[in-house]
Short mmCIF file of N, CA and C in Angstrom, two decimals:
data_model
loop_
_atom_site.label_atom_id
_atom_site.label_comp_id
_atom_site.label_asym_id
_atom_site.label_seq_id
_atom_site.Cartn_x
_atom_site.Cartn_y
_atom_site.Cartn_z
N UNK A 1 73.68 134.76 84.53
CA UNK A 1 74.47 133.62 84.94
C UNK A 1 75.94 133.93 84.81
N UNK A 2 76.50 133.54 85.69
CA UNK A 2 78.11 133.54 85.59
C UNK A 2 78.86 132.76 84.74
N UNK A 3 79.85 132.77 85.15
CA UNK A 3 81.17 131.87 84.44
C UNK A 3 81.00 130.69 84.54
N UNK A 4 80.79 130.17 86.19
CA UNK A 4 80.82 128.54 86.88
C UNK A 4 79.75 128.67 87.71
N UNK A 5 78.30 128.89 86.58
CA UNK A 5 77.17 128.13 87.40
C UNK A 5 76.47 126.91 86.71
N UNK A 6 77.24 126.60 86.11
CA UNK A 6 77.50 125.31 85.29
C UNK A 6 78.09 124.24 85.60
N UNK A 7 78.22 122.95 85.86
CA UNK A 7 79.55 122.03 85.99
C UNK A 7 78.70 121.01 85.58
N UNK A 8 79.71 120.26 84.64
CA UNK A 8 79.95 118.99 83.84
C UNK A 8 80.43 117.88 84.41
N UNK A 9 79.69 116.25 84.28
CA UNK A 9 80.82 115.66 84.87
C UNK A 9 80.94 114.85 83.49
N UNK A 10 82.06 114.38 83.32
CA UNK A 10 82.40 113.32 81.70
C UNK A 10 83.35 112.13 82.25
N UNK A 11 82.17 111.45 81.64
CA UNK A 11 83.07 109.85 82.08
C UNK A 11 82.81 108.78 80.79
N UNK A 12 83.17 107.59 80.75
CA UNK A 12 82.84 106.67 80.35
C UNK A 12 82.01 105.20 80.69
N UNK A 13 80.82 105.87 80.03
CA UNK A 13 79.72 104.52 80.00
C UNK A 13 79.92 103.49 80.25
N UNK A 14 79.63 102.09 80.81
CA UNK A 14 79.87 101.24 80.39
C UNK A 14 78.54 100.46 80.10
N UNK A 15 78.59 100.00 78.47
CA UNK A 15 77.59 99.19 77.92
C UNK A 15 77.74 97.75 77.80
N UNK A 16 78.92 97.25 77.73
CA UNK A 16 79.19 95.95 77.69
C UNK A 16 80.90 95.79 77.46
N UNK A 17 81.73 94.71 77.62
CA UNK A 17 82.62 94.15 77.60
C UNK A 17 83.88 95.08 75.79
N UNK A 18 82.92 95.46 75.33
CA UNK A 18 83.46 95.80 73.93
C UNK A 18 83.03 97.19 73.64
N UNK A 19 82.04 98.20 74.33
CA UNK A 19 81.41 99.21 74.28
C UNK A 19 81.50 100.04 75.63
N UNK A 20 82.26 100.91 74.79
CA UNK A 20 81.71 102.09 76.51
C UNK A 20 81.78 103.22 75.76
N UNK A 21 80.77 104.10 76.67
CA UNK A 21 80.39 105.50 75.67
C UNK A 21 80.55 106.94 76.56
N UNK A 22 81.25 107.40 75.81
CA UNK A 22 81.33 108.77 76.27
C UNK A 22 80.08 109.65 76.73
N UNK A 23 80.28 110.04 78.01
CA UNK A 23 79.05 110.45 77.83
C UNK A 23 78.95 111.80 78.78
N UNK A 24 78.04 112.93 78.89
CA UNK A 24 78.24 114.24 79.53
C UNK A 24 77.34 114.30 80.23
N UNK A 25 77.33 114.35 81.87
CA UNK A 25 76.51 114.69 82.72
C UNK A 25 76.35 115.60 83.39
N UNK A 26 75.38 116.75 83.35
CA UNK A 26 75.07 117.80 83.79
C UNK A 26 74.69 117.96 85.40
N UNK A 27 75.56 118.14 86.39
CA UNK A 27 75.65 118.17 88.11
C UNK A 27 75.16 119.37 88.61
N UNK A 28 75.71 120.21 88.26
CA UNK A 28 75.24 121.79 88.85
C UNK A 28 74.61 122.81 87.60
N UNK A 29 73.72 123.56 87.75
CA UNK A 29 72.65 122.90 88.92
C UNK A 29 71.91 121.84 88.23
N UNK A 30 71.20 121.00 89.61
CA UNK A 30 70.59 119.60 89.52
C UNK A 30 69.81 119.73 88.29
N UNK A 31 69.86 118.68 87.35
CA UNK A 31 68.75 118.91 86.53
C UNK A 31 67.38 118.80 86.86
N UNK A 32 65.96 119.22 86.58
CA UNK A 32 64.65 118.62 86.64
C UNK A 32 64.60 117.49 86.37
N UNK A 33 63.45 117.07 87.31
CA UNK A 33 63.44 114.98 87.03
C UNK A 33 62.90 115.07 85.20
N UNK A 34 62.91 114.03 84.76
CA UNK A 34 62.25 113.89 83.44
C UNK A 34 60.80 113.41 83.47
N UNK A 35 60.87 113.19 84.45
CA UNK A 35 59.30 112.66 84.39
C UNK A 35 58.63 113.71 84.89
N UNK A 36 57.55 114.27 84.40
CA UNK A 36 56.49 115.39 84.77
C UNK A 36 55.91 114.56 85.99
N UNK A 37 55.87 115.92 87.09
CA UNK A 37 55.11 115.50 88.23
C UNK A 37 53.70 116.19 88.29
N UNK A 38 52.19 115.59 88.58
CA UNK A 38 51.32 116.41 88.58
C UNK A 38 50.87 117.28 89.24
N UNK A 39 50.66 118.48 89.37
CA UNK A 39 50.68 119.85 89.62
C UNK A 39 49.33 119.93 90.64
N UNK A 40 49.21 119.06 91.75
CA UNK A 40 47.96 119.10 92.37
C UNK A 40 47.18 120.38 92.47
N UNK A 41 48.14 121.42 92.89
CA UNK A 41 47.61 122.43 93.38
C UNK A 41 47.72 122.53 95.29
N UNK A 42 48.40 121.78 95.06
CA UNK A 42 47.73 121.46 97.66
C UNK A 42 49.60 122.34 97.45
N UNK A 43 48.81 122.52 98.88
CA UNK A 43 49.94 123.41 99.66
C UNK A 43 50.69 122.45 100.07
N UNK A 44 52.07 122.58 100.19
CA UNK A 44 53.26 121.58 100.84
C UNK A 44 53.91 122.09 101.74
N UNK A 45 54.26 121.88 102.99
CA UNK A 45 55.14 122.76 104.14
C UNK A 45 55.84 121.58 103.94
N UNK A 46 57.55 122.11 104.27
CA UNK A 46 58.83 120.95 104.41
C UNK A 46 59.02 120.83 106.45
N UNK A 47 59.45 120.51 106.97
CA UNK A 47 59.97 120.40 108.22
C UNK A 47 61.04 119.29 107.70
N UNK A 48 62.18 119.75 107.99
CA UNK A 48 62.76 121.26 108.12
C UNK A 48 62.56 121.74 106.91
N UNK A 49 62.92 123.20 106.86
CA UNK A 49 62.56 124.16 105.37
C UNK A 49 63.27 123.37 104.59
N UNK A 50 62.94 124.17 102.89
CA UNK A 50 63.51 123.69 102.13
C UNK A 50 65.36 124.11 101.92
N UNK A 51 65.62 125.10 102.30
CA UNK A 51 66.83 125.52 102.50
C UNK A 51 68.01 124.26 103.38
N UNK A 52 67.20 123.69 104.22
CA UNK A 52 68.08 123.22 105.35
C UNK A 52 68.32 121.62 104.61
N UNK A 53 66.99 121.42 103.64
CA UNK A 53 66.89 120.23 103.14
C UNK A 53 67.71 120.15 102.00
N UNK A 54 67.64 120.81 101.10
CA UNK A 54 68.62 120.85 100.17
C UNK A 54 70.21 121.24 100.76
N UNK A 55 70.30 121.90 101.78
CA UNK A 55 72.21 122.12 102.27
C UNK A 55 72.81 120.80 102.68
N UNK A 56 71.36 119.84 103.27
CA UNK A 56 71.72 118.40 103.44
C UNK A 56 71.44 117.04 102.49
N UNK A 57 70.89 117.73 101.29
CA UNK A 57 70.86 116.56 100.04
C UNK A 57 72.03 116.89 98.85
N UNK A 58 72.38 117.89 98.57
CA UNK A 58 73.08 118.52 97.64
C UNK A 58 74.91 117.93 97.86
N UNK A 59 75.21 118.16 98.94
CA UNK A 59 76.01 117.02 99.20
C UNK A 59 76.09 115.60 98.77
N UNK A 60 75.30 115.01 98.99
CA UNK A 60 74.74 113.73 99.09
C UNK A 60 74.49 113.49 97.62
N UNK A 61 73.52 114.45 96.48
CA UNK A 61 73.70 114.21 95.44
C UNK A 61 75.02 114.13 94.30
N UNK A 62 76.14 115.29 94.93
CA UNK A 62 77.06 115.69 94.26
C UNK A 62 78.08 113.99 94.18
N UNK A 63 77.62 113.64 95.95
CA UNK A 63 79.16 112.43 96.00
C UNK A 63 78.37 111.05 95.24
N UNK A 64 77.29 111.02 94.91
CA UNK A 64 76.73 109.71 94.59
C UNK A 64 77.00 110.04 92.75
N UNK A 65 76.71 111.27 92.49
CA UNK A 65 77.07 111.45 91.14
C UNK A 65 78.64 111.22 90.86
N UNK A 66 79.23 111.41 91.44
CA UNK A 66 81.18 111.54 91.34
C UNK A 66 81.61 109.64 91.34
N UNK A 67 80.95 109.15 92.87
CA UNK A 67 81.02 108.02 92.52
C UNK A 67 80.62 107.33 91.98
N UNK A 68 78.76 107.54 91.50
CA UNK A 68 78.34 106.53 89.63
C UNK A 68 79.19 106.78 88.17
N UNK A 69 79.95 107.88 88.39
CA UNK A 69 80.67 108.15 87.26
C UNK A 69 82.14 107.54 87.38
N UNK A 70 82.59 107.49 88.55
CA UNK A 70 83.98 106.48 89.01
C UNK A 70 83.57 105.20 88.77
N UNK A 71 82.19 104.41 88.97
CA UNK A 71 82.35 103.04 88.94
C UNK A 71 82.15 102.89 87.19
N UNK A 72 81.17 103.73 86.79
CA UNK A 72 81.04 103.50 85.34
C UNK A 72 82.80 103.30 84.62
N UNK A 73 83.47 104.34 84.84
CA UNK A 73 84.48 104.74 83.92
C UNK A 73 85.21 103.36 84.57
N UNK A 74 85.16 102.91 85.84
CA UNK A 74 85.99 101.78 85.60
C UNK A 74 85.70 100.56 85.74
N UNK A 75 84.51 100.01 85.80
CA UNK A 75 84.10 99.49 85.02
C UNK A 75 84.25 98.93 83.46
N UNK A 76 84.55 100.46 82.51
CA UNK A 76 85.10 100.44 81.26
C UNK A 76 86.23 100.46 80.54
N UNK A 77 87.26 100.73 81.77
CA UNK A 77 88.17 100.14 81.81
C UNK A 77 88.51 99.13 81.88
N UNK A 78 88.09 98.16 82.90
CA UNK A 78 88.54 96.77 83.20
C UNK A 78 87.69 96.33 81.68
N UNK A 79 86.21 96.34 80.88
CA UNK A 79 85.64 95.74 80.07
C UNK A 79 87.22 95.91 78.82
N UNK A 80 87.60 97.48 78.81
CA UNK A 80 88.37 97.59 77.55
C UNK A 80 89.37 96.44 77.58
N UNK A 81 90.51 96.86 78.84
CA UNK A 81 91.05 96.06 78.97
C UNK A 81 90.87 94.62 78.99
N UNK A 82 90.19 93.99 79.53
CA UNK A 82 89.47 92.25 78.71
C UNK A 82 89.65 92.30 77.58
N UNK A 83 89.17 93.07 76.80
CA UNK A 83 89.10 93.00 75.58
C UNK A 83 90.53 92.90 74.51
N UNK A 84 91.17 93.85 75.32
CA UNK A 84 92.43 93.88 74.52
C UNK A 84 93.32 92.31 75.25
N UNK A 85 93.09 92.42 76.11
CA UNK A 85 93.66 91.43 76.11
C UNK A 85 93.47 89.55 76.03
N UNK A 86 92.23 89.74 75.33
CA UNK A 86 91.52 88.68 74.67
C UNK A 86 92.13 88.43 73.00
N UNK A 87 92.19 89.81 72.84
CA UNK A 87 92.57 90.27 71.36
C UNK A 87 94.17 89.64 71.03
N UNK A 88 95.21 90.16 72.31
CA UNK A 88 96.32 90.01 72.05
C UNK A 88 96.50 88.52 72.55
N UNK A 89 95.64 87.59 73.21
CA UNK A 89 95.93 86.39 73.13
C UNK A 89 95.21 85.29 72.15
N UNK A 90 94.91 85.70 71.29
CA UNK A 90 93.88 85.53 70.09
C UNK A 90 95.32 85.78 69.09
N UNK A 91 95.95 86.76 68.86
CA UNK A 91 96.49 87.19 67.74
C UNK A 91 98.14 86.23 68.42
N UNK A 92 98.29 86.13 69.62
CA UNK A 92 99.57 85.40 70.34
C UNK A 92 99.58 83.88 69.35
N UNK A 93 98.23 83.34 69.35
CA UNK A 93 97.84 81.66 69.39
C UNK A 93 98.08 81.67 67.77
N UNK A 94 97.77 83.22 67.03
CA UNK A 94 97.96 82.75 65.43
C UNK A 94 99.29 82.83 65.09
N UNK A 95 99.92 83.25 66.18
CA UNK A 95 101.91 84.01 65.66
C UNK A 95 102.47 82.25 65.66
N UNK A 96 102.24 81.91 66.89
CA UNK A 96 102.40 80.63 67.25
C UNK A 96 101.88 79.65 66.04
N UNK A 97 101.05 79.33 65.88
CA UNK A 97 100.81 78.14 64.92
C UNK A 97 101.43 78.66 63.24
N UNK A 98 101.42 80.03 62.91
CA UNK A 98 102.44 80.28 61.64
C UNK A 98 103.68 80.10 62.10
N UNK A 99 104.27 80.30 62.82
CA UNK A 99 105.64 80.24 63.67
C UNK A 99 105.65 78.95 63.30
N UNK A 100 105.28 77.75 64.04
CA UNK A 100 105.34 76.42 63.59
C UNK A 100 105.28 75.74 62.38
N UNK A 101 104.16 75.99 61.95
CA UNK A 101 103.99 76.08 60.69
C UNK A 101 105.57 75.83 59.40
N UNK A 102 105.84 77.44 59.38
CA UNK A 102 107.21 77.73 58.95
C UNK A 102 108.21 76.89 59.87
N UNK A 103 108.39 76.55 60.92
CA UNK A 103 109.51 75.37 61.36
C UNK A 103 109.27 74.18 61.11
N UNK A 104 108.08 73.74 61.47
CA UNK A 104 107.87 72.06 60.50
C UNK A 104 108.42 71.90 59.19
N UNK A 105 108.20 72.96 58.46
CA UNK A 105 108.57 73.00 56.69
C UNK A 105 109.79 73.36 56.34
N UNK A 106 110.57 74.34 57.42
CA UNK A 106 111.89 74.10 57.17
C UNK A 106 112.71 72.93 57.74
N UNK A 107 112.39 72.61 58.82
CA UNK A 107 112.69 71.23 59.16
C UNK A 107 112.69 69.93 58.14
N UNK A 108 111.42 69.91 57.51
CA UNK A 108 110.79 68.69 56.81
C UNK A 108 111.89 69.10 55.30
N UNK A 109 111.81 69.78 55.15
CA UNK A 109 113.37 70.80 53.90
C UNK A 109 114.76 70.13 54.21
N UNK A 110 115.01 70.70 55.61
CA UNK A 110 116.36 70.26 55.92
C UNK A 110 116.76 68.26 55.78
N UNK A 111 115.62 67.28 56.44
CA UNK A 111 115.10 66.51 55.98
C UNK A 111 114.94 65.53 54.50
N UNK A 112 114.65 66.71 54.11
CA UNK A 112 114.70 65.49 52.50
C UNK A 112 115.60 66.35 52.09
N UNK A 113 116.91 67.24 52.12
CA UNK A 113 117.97 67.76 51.82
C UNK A 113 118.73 66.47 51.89
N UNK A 114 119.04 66.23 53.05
CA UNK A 114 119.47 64.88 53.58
C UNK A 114 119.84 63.32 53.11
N UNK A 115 118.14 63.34 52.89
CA UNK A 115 118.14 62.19 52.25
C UNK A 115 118.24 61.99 50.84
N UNK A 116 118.29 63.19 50.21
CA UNK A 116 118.65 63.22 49.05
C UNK A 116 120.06 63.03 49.02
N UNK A 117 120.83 63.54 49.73
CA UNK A 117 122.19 63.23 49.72
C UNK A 117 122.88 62.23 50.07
N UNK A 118 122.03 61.45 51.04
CA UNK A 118 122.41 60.30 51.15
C UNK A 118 121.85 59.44 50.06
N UNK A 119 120.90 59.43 49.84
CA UNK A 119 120.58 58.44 47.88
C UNK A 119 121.49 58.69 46.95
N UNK A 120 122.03 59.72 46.53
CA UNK A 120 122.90 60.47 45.84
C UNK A 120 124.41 59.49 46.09
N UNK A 121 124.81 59.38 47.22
CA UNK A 121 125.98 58.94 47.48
C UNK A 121 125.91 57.73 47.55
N UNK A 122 124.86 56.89 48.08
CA UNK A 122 124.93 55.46 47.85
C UNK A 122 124.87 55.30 46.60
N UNK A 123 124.29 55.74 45.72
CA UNK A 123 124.11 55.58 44.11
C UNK A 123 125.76 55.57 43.47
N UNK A 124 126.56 56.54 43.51
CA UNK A 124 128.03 57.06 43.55
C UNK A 124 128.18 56.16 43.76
N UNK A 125 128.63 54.95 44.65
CA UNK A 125 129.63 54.15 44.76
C UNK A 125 128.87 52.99 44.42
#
């Protein structure tokens, strides 16, 4: 075997909205199906040969593999992205209500500063 009778394709899974998985898919050459086929024994002729059949599927397998691995990876993109940006409007809504929080109380401060000073001075005279 050579150098490049091998090729890899690597993309990202997508499992759900919060999960996507790295993952390595083996393109060249095609892998064997996983499922055992049974071994009849009968003779098979192709029309057209097998040569002519594979110069016209091998194509066909390579671009369907390139594009299940384009929709996966983005796919897992758009899920990541949701995510983060669920996250950063989640963490926006808590800045906000401590934000307030701390201005009601310095307000409600400035407030009875106030009125303390005004009790203070009516008392004085």
């Amino acid at each position: 075997q050579g150098k490049f009778d091998v090729a890899h394709l690597f993309f990202s899974k997508f499992k759900n909205a919060l999960t996507q998985e790295p993952t390595e898919q083996q393109i060249i050459p095609v892998p064997a199906p996983k499922i055992a086929v049974a071994d009849t024994g009968a003779v098979v002729e192709y029309e057209p040969d097998e040569e002519e059949i594979l110069a016209a599927l091998l194509p066909r397998y390579l671009r369907t593999q390139l594009f299940g691995a384009l929709l996966e990876n983005n796919a897992s993109e758009q899920g990541a992205s949701m995510t983060a940006m669920d996250n950063a409007t989640r963490n926006a809504g808590e800045m906000i209500k401590k934000q307030t929080i701390i201005y009601n109380r310095t307000r409600q401060a400035q407030i009875t500063k106030e009125l303390i000073e005004i009790i203070s001075g009516a008392e004085a005279l």
